[in-house]
């Protein structure tokens, strides 16, 4: 014997807050056992089917299908129009079991079929049922069970989008679908019963799990649509699952084609790889060429600068001129100026270009000033120490930036002479002296 721990709790169907039927302060027992049995649903040795996100086309008959739209009440959304209920006898006897059409809710949380009282009474006459007031069930004894089983009648539920007219779907239930058992605590021992219940009002009209045994229900919550089909029971059938796509998808074929197009063939993949590789090589080559040219220009510039420094140091230039700034020398006053012509006091008729010890004068001599040095040449102006071409007292060398110096190569046997062209005040003074000398000669 198993022992349990008992307590009180509230039992309810559905999810919390769904306002489903509930029983408060119910006795709950927790037990420990290795042999626990909750119950079973008879499906003629064919397993049930539950598919999330799609449906299985092998479990229903596609032509016998009807689509519906959700009802406004979300607590009773899967509502169909039950237009007719037909009793079919194998001997050909048929009758209607529903006086008028009703709206019924499909609910998998309950096992019964809830119909109006007059419809339940029509079932009583067709199947010979007796209503048990103690249990509110149609109990079936063994004698009636054998009779109904031998009779093998069926019941057809004709569904539509309204209580009359329009397209319909026929869901047929054999008697075996109504052959169920009830046990404790409703009855003391397992007893067969017919799962039909009397509804008190139209809010209780329901098609429960008895109806779903022979129907296939497909629900699309994103589109607020569902469909009901006649279930197909084929042993060892191969499943054919079909996904229910989101509203932004159009069809399963579209999804498959998108997946297929997302995969590249081997040739396309190889071509893409080659193209990307060539593109990367071109970029690398272009950058390398740019860097090489820039480096080459920099080396060429550095070589030119070095060559210029060497030419200055050697006293020559490839262009035949030497910048004045390179020849600045230090004079006694601590300033650096380019010497005009340098020499020694004892030399006559010679003009020095290099640095000397006594400063630079344009023409050096004792009494006669000459424009250029030589031996026995004609002097431009003679005198006795009175007139000189340039007076060293009044004529000064101009800064390096104002003097244009050109170096001419001397003829063979001659010394190198540096011709200096004075700019600014010095040049004017030079011309003035020449003009005065010419006037005196006249």
GROMACS .gro file of C-alpha atoms in nm, residues 25-324:
model
  300
   25UNK     CA    1  -0.960   2.386  -0.160
   26UNK     CA    2  -0.918   2.046  -0.323
   27UNK     CA    3  -0.745   1.759  -0.146
   28UNK     CA    4  -0.404   1.690  -0.299
   29UNK     CA    5  -0.189   1.388  -0.216
   30UNK     CA    6   0.180   1.343  -0.288
   31UNK     CA    7   0.290   0.980  -0.309
   32UNK     CA    8   0.604   0.782  -0.379
   33UNK     CA    9   0.562   0.483  -0.606
   34UNK     CA   10   0.741   0.291  -0.878
   35UNK     CA   11   0.414   0.193  -1.046
   36UNK     CA   12   0.236   0.515  -1.138
   37UNK     CA   13  -0.044   0.520  -1.396
   38UNK     CA   14  -0.227   0.839  -1.487
   39UNK     CA   15  -0.451   0.721  -1.771
   40UNK     CA   16  -0.469   0.665  -2.147
   41UNK     CA   17  -0.651   0.783  -2.457
   42UNK     CA   18  -0.771   0.512  -2.689
   43UNK     CA   19  -0.675   0.574  -3.052
   44UNK     CA   20  -0.727   0.234  -3.215
   45UNK     CA   21  -0.358   0.141  -3.170
   46UNK     CA   22  -0.253   0.450  -3.367
   47UNK     CA   23  -0.039   0.701  -3.184
   48UNK     CA   24  -0.149   1.061  -3.159
   49UNK     CA   25   0.027   1.346  -3.336
   50UNK     CA   26   0.151   1.681  -3.211
   51UNK     CA   27   0.355   1.903  -3.444
   52UNK     CA   28   0.485   2.242  -3.334
   53UNK     CA   29   0.552   2.503  -3.603
   54UNK     CA   30   0.385   2.310  -3.885
   55UNK     CA   31   0.168   2.011  -3.972
   56UNK     CA   32   0.198   1.655  -4.099
   57UNK     CA   33   0.017   1.596  -4.428
   58UNK     CA   34   0.032   1.219  -4.377
   59UNK     CA   35  -0.210   1.245  -4.082
   60UNK     CA   36  -0.513   1.394  -4.258
   61UNK     CA   37  -0.706   1.391  -4.586
   62UNK     CA   38  -0.628   1.720  -4.767
   63UNK     CA   39  -0.946   1.738  -4.979
   64UNK     CA   40  -1.162   1.712  -4.667
   65UNK     CA   41  -1.031   2.033  -4.507
   66UNK     CA   42  -1.187   2.366  -4.419
   67UNK     CA   43  -1.016   2.687  -4.307
   68UNK     CA   44  -1.149   2.911  -4.030
   69UNK     CA   45  -1.071   3.248  -3.873
   70UNK     CA   46  -1.023   3.305  -3.502
   71UNK     CA   47  -1.321   3.427  -3.303
   72UNK     CA   48  -1.305   3.763  -3.128
   73UNK     CA   49  -1.302   3.606  -2.780
   74UNK     CA   50  -0.944   3.487  -2.724
   75UNK     CA   51  -1.059   3.249  -2.452
   76UNK     CA   52  -1.279   3.077  -2.714
   77UNK     CA   53  -1.085   3.145  -3.033
   78UNK     CA   54  -1.124   2.812  -3.219
   79UNK     CA   55  -1.496   2.842  -3.283
   80UNK     CA   56  -1.665   2.660  -3.573
   81UNK     CA   57  -2.017   2.652  -3.703
   82UNK     CA   58  -2.168   2.311  -3.626
   83UNK     CA   59  -2.435   2.308  -3.893
   84UNK     CA   60  -2.550   1.950  -3.861
   85UNK     CA   61  -2.491   1.619  -3.680
   86UNK     CA   62  -2.593   1.309  -3.874
   87UNK     CA   63  -2.643   0.955  -3.744
   88UNK     CA   64  -2.546   0.686  -3.998
   89UNK     CA   65  -2.654   0.324  -3.960
   90UNK     CA   66  -2.484   0.056  -4.171
   91UNK     CA   67  -2.833  -0.062  -4.269
   92UNK     CA   68  -2.890   0.276  -4.433
   93UNK     CA   69  -3.097   0.437  -4.163
   94UNK     CA   70  -2.996   0.801  -4.109
   95UNK     CA   71  -3.129   1.082  -3.901
   96UNK     CA   72  -3.035   1.432  -3.788
   97UNK     CA   73  -2.924   1.467  -3.428
   98UNK     CA   74  -2.899   1.849  -3.418
   99UNK     CA   75  -3.222   2.044  -3.457
  100UNK     CA   76  -3.044   2.365  -3.560
  101UNK     CA   77  -2.695   2.492  -3.617
  102UNK     CA   78  -2.482   2.617  -3.330
  103UNK     CA   79  -2.138   2.769  -3.272
  104UNK     CA   80  -1.910   2.527  -3.090
  105UNK     CA   81  -1.564   2.572  -2.939
  106UNK     CA   82  -1.291   2.315  -3.012
  107UNK     CA   83  -1.113   2.243  -2.681
  108UNK     CA   84  -0.853   1.972  -2.628
  109UNK     CA   85  -0.852   2.013  -2.249
  110UNK     CA   86  -1.181   1.826  -2.200
  111UNK     CA   87  -1.278   1.475  -2.325
  112UNK     CA   88  -1.651   1.531  -2.386
  113UNK     CA   89  -1.882   1.678  -2.649
  114UNK     CA   90  -2.119   1.937  -2.503
  115UNK     CA   91  -2.441   1.989  -2.700
  116UNK     CA   92  -2.783   2.142  -2.639
  117UNK     CA   93  -3.034   1.932  -2.446
  118UNK     CA   94  -3.253   1.853  -2.749
  119UNK     CA   95  -2.947   1.729  -2.937
  120UNK     CA   96  -2.851   1.507  -2.642
  121UNK     CA   97  -3.202   1.362  -2.636
  122UNK     CA   98  -3.173   1.282  -3.009
  123UNK     CA   99  -2.852   1.088  -2.931
  124UNK     CA  100  -3.037   0.900  -2.657
  125UNK     CA  101  -3.294   0.778  -2.905
  126UNK     CA  102  -3.043   0.687  -3.173
  127UNK     CA  103  -2.806   0.492  -2.949
  128UNK     CA  104  -3.043   0.379  -2.672
  129UNK     CA  105  -2.857   0.577  -2.410
  130UNK     CA  106  -2.966   0.640  -2.052
  131UNK     CA  107  -2.868   0.953  -1.863
  132UNK     CA  108  -2.727   0.897  -1.511
  133UNK     CA  109  -2.824   1.188  -1.283
  134UNK     CA  110  -2.572   1.092  -1.015
  135UNK     CA  111  -2.274   1.132  -1.243
  136UNK     CA  112  -2.428   1.352  -1.514
  137UNK     CA  113  -2.296   1.097  -1.765
  138UNK     CA  114  -2.441   0.853  -2.016
  139UNK     CA  115  -2.325   0.525  -1.865
  140UNK     CA  116  -2.310   0.220  -2.090
  141UNK     CA  117  -2.350  -0.132  -1.948
  142UNK     CA  118  -2.200  -0.438  -2.108
  143UNK     CA  119  -2.525  -0.537  -2.288
  144UNK     CA  120  -2.568  -0.198  -2.454
  145UNK     CA  121  -2.198  -0.190  -2.533
  146UNK     CA  122  -2.221  -0.520  -2.722
  147UNK     CA  123  -2.528  -0.397  -2.911
  148UNK     CA  124  -2.368  -0.068  -3.012
  149UNK     CA  125  -2.048  -0.239  -3.105
  150UNK     CA  126  -2.237  -0.481  -3.328
  151UNK     CA  127  -2.440  -0.200  -3.478
  152UNK     CA  128  -2.121  -0.010  -3.564
  153UNK     CA  129  -2.301   0.315  -3.634
  154UNK     CA  130  -2.120   0.642  -3.699
  155UNK     CA  131  -2.185   1.010  -3.642
  156UNK     CA  132  -2.094   1.284  -3.890
  157UNK     CA  133  -2.027   1.643  -3.776
  158UNK     CA  134  -2.076   1.893  -4.060
  159UNK     CA  135  -1.874   2.208  -3.991
  160UNK     CA  136  -1.881   2.547  -4.162
  161UNK     CA  137  -1.778   2.907  -4.102
  162UNK     CA  138  -2.135   2.983  -4.004
  163UNK     CA  139  -2.428   2.793  -3.861
  164UNK     CA  140  -2.563   2.747  -4.213
  165UNK     CA  141  -2.451   2.777  -4.576
  166UNK     CA  142  -2.105   2.815  -4.725
  167UNK     CA  143  -1.832   2.557  -4.758
  168UNK     CA  144  -1.838   2.267  -4.514
  169UNK     CA  145  -1.619   1.981  -4.397
  170UNK     CA  146  -1.751   1.643  -4.284
  171UNK     CA  147  -1.580   1.482  -3.982
  172UNK     CA  148  -1.706   1.129  -3.923
  173UNK     CA  149  -1.667   0.949  -3.590
  174UNK     CA  150  -1.727   0.571  -3.563
  175UNK     CA  151  -1.881   0.429  -3.250
  176UNK     CA  152  -1.534   0.322  -3.129
  177UNK     CA  153  -1.452   0.689  -3.078
  178UNK     CA  154  -1.738   0.715  -2.828
  179UNK     CA  155  -1.644   0.394  -2.644
  180UNK     CA  156  -1.465   0.537  -2.340
  181UNK     CA  157  -1.426   0.452  -1.973
  182UNK     CA  158  -1.463   0.654  -1.655
  183UNK     CA  159  -1.311   0.561  -1.323
  184UNK     CA  160  -1.251   0.690  -0.968
  185UNK     CA  161  -1.334   0.929  -0.818
  186UNK     CA  162  -1.643   0.969  -1.036
  187UNK     CA  163  -1.735   0.599  -1.010
  188UNK     CA  164  -1.608   0.330  -0.779
  189UNK     CA  165  -1.486   0.104  -1.057
  190UNK     CA  166  -1.403   0.156  -1.428
  191UNK     CA  167  -1.725   0.185  -1.628
  192UNK     CA  168  -1.793   0.246  -1.996
  193UNK     CA  169  -1.971   0.566  -2.084
  194UNK     CA  170  -2.073   0.768  -2.390
  195UNK     CA  171  -1.881   1.104  -2.381
  196UNK     CA  172  -2.182   1.331  -2.440
  197UNK     CA  173  -2.269   1.611  -2.198
  198UNK     CA  174  -2.574   1.833  -2.163
  199UNK     CA  175  -2.489   2.203  -2.200
  200UNK     CA  176  -2.673   2.460  -1.991
  201UNK     CA  177  -2.623   2.746  -2.239
  202UNK     CA  178  -2.446   2.833  -2.563
  203UNK     CA  179  -2.118   2.919  -2.387
  204UNK     CA  180  -2.077   2.549  -2.305
  205UNK     CA  181  -2.111   2.416  -2.661
  206UNK     CA  182  -1.780   2.235  -2.700
  207UNK     CA  183  -1.613   1.972  -2.915
  208UNK     CA  184  -1.352   1.804  -2.693
  209UNK     CA  185  -1.094   1.530  -2.732
  210UNK     CA  186  -1.357   1.278  -2.845
  211UNK     CA  187  -1.406   1.490  -3.159
  212UNK     CA  188  -1.030   1.542  -3.203
  213UNK     CA  189  -0.968   1.166  -3.214
  214UNK     CA  190  -1.103   1.163  -3.569
  215UNK     CA  191  -1.005   1.514  -3.683
  216UNK     CA  192  -0.679   1.692  -3.754
  217UNK     CA  193  -0.653   2.046  -3.623
  218UNK     CA  194  -0.397   2.291  -3.768
  219UNK     CA  195  -0.362   2.629  -3.597
  220UNK     CA  196  -0.170   2.934  -3.725
  221UNK     CA  197  -0.164   3.179  -3.436
  222UNK     CA  198   0.035   3.447  -3.623
  223UNK     CA  199  -0.234   3.477  -3.889
  224UNK     CA  200  -0.524   3.400  -3.650
  225UNK     CA  201  -0.640   3.114  -3.871
  226UNK     CA  202  -0.693   2.742  -3.827
  227UNK     CA  203  -0.820   2.447  -4.025
  228UNK     CA  204  -1.004   2.123  -3.948
  229UNK     CA  205  -0.955   1.807  -4.154
  230UNK     CA  206  -1.066   1.447  -4.141
  231UNK     CA  207  -0.789   1.246  -3.971
  232UNK     CA  208  -0.623   0.962  -4.163
  233UNK     CA  209  -0.506   0.651  -3.977
  234UNK     CA  210  -0.247   0.472  -4.186
  235UNK     CA  211  -0.017   0.238  -4.001
  236UNK     CA  212   0.357   0.289  -4.060
  237UNK     CA  213   0.287   0.600  -4.265
  238UNK     CA  214   0.587   0.819  -4.350
  239UNK     CA  215   0.560   1.164  -4.197
  240UNK     CA  216   0.553   1.461  -4.433
  241UNK     CA  217   0.610   1.769  -4.220
  242UNK     CA  218   0.535   2.113  -4.361
  243UNK     CA  219   0.642   2.429  -4.181
  244UNK     CA  220   0.396   2.709  -4.110
  245UNK     CA  221   0.587   3.017  -4.225
  246UNK     CA  222   0.577   3.359  -4.066
  247UNK     CA  223   0.356   3.621  -4.235
  248UNK     CA  224   0.655   3.782  -4.410
  249UNK     CA  225   0.714   3.454  -4.595
  250UNK     CA  226   0.495   3.362  -4.887
  251UNK     CA  227   0.533   2.987  -4.928
  252UNK     CA  228   0.738   2.685  -4.839
  253UNK     CA  229   0.873   2.679  -5.193
  254UNK     CA  230   1.000   3.033  -5.148
  255UNK     CA  231   1.183   2.933  -4.832
  256UNK     CA  232   1.343   2.633  -4.997
  257UNK     CA  233   1.449   2.838  -5.298
  258UNK     CA  234   1.602   3.102  -5.074
  259UNK     CA  235   1.796   2.838  -4.890
  260UNK     CA  236   1.908   2.687  -5.218
  261UNK     CA  237   2.009   3.024  -5.359
  262UNK     CA  238   2.204   3.096  -5.044
  263UNK     CA  239   2.438   2.807  -5.123
  264UNK     CA  240   2.699   2.872  -5.392
  265UNK     CA  241   2.810   2.607  -5.637
  266UNK     CA  242   3.171   2.490  -5.641
  267UNK     CA  243   3.245   2.683  -5.963
  268UNK     CA  244   3.089   3.004  -5.834
  269UNK     CA  245   3.274   2.970  -5.505
  270UNK     CA  246   3.608   2.914  -5.685
  271UNK     CA  247   3.546   3.213  -5.913
  272UNK     CA  248   3.464   3.431  -5.615
  273UNK     CA  249   3.782   3.326  -5.435
  274UNK     CA  250   3.997   3.393  -5.744
  275UNK     CA  251   3.836   3.734  -5.799
  276UNK     CA  252   3.886   3.839  -5.437
  277UNK     CA  253   4.248   3.717  -5.447
  278UNK     CA  254   4.324   3.913  -5.766
  279UNK     CA  255   4.162   4.224  -5.621
  280UNK     CA  256   4.375   4.197  -5.307
  281UNK     CA  257   4.691   4.144  -5.516
  282UNK     CA  258   4.613   4.453  -5.724
  283UNK     CA  259   4.569   4.663  -5.412
  284UNK     CA  260   4.895   4.531  -5.262
  285UNK     CA  261   5.084   4.589  -5.591
  286UNK     CA  262   4.954   4.944  -5.625
  287UNK     CA  263   5.050   5.034  -5.269
  288UNK     CA  264   5.396   4.875  -5.313
  289UNK     CA  265   5.456   5.069  -5.638
  290UNK     CA  266   5.355   5.395  -5.474
  291UNK     CA  267   5.589   5.336  -5.180
  292UNK     CA  268   5.876   5.236  -5.415
  293UNK     CA  269   5.839   5.551  -5.626
  294UNK     CA  270   5.823   5.769  -5.318
  295UNK     CA  271   6.135   5.602  -5.176
  296UNK     CA  272   6.315   5.641  -5.511
  297UNK     CA  273   6.237   6.012  -5.529
  298UNK     CA  274   6.361   6.058  -5.174
  299UNK     CA  275   6.692   5.877  -5.249
  300UNK     CA  276   6.739   6.081  -5.569
  301UNK     CA  277   6.686   6.403  -5.379
  302UNK     CA  278   6.928   6.300  -5.108
  303UNK     CA  279   7.190   6.208  -5.374
  304UNK     CA  280   7.149   6.550  -5.540
  305UNK     CA  281   7.197   6.729  -5.209
  306UNK     CA  282   7.507   6.525  -5.130
  307UNK     CA  283   7.652   6.595  -5.477
  308UNK     CA  284   7.590   6.967  -5.433
  309UNK     CA  285   7.772   6.962  -5.099
  310UNK     CA  286   8.068   6.780  -5.257
  311UNK     CA  287   8.088   7.030  -5.544
  312UNK     CA  288   8.081   7.320  -5.299
  313UNK     CA  289   8.356   7.163  -5.093
  314UNK     CA  290   8.567   7.108  -5.409
  315UNK     CA  291   8.510   7.465  -5.527
  316UNK     CA  292   8.325   7.372  -5.845
  317UNK     CA  293   7.973   7.313  -5.960
  318UNK     CA  294   7.827   7.125  -6.250
  319UNK     CA  295   7.639   7.438  -6.349
  320UNK     CA  296   7.949   7.659  -6.345
  321UNK     CA  297   7.840   7.879  -6.054
  322UNK     CA  298   7.905   7.866  -5.681
  323UNK     CA  299   7.657   8.016  -5.435
  324UNK     CA  300   7.795   8.319  -5.259
   0.00000   0.00000   0.00000
